[in-house]
mmCIF file of C-alpha atoms in Angstrom:
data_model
loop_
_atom_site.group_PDB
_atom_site.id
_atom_site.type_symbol
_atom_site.label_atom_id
_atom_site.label_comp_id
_atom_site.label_asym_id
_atom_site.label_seq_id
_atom_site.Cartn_x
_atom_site.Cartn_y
_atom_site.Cartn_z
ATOM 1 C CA UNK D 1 154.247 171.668 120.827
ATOM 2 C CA UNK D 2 157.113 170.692 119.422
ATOM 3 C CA UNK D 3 157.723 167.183 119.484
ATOM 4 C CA UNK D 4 161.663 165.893 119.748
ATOM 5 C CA UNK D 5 163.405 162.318 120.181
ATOM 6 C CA UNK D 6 159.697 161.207 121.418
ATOM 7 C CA UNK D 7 159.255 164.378 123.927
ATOM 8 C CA UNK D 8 157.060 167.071 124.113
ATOM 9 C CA UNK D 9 159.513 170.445 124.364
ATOM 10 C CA UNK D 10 158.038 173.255 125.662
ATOM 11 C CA UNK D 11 157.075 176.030 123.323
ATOM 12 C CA UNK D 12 157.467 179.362 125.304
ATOM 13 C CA UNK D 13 161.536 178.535 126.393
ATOM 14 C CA UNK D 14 164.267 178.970 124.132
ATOM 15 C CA UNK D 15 165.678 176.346 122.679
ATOM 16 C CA UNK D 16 168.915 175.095 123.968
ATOM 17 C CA UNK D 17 166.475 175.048 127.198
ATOM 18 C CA UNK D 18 163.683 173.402 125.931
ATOM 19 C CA UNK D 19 166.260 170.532 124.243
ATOM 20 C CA UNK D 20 167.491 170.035 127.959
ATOM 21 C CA UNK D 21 163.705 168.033 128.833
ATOM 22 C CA UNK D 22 165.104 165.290 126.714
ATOM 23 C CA UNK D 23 166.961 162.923 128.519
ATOM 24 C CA UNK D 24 170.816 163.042 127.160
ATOM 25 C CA UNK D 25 170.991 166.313 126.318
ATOM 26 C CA UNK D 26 172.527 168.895 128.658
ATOM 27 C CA UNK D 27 172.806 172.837 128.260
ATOM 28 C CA UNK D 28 176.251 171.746 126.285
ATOM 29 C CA UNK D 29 175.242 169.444 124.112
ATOM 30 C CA UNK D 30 172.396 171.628 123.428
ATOM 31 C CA UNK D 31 174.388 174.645 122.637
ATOM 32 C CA UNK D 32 176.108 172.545 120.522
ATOM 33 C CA UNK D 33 173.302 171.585 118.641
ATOM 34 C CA UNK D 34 172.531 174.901 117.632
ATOM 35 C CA UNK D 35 176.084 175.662 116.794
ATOM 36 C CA UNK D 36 176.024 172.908 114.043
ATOM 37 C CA UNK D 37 172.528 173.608 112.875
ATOM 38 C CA UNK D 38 172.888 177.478 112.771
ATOM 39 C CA UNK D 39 170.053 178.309 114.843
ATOM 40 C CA UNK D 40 169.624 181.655 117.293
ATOM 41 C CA UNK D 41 169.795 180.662 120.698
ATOM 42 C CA UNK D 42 167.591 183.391 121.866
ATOM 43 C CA UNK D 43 164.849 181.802 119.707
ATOM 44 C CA UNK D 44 162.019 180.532 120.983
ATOM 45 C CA UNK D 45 160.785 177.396 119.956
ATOM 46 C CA UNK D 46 157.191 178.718 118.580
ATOM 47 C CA UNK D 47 159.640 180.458 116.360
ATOM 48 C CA UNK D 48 160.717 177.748 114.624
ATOM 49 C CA UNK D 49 159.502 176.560 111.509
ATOM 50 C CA UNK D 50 159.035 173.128 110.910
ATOM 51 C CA UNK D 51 161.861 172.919 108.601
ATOM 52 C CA UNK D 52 164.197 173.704 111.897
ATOM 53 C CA UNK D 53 162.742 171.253 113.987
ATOM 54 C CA UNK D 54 162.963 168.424 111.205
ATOM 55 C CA UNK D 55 166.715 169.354 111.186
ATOM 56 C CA UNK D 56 166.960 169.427 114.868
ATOM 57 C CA UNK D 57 165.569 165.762 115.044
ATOM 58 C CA UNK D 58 167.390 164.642 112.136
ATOM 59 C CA UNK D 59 170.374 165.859 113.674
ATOM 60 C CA UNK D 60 169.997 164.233 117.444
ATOM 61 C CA UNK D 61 168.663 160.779 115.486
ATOM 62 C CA UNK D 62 172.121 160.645 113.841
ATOM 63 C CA UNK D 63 174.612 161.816 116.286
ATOM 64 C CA UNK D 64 173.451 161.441 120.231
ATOM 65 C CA UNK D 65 171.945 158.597 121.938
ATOM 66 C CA UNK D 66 168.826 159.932 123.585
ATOM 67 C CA UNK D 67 165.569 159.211 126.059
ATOM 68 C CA UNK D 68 164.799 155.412 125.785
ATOM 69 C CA UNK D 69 168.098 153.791 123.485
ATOM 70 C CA UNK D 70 170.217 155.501 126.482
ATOM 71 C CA UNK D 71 168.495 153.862 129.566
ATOM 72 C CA UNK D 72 168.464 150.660 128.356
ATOM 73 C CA UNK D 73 172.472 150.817 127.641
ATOM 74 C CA UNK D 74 172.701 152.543 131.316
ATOM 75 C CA UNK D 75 171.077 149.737 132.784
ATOM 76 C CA UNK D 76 172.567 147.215 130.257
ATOM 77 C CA UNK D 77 176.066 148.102 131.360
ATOM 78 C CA UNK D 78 174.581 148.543 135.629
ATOM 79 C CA UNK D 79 173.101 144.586 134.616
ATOM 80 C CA UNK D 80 176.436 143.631 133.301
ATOM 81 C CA UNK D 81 178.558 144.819 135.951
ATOM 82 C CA UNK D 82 176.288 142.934 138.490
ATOM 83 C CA UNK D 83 176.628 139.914 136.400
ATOM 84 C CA UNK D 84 180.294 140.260 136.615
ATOM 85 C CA UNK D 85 180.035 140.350 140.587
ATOM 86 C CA UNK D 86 182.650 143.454 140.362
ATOM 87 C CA UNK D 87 182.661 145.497 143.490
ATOM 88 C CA UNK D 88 180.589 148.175 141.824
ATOM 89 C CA UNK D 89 178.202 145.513 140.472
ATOM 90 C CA UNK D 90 177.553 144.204 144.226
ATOM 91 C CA UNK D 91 177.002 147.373 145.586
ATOM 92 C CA UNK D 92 174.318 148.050 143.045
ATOM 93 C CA UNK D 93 172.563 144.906 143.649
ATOM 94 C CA UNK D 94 172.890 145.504 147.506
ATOM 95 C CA UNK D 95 171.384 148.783 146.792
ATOM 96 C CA UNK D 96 174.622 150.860 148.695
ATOM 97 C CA UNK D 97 176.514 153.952 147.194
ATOM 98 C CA UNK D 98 178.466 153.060 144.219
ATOM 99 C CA UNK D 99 181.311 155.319 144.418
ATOM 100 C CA UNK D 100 182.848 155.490 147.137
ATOM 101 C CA UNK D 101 180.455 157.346 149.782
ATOM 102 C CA UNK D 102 180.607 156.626 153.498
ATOM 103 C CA UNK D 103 177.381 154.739 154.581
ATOM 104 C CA UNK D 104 177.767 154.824 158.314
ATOM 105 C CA UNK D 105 175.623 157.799 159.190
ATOM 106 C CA UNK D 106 174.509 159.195 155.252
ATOM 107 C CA UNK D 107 173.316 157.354 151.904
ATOM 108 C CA UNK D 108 169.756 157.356 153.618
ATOM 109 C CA UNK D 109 168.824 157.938 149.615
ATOM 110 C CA UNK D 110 170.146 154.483 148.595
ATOM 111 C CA UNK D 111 169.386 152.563 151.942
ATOM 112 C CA UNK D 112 166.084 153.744 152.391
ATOM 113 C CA UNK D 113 164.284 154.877 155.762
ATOM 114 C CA UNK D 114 166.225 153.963 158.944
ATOM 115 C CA UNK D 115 164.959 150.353 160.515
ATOM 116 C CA UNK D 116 164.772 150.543 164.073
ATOM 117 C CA UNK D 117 167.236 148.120 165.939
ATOM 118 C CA UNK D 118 164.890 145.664 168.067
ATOM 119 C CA UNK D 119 165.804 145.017 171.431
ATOM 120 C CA UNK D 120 167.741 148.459 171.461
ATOM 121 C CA UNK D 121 166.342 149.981 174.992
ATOM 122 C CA UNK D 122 167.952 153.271 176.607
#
């Protein structure tokens, strides 16, 4: 296995697929990596040689922000918007849609399981 940005990428896909398992890199991004590098995209990745993979992760060290260095500036900027006590930044800490959703009958996702009303009778 092939072994990318701290991931493990699968061995049997090809490999603008296999780049998508690490976090930060989409089916664009990845295409785009093997633009710039030259590389088939109908490879596999058991077809590269380790000269091509070296390049690959030499390549996404020096240009993308990937797996771990990207969550903690996601939740570095989520933190600083609730620090700032911005509308988006109290909906976060409340744990309610962010952007914009209604929440009177959906965002069961964000608010959980429904809580039955007590003292509700029929």
């Amino acid at each position: 296995m092939a072994r990318i940005a701290g991931v493990n990428i699968p061995t049997a896909k090809r490999i603008p697929i296999a780049l998508t398992y690490i976090t930060g890199i989409g089916p664009n991004i990845a295409g785009q990596i093997c633009t710039a590098l030259k590389i088939d995209q109908s490879r596999r990745v058991n077809q590269l040689s380790d000269a091509e993979v070296l390049a690959i992760r030499e390549y996404i060290d020096a240009n993308l922000t990937v797996e771990g260095d990207l969550r903690r500036e996601v939740s570095m900027n989520i933190k600083r918007l609730m620090d700032l006590g911005c509308y988006r930044g109290l909906r976060h800490r409340k744990g309610l849609p962010v952007r914009g959703q209604r929440t009177h009958t959906n965002a069961r996702t964000r608010k959980g399981p429904a809580k039955a009303i007590a003292g509700k009778k029929k």
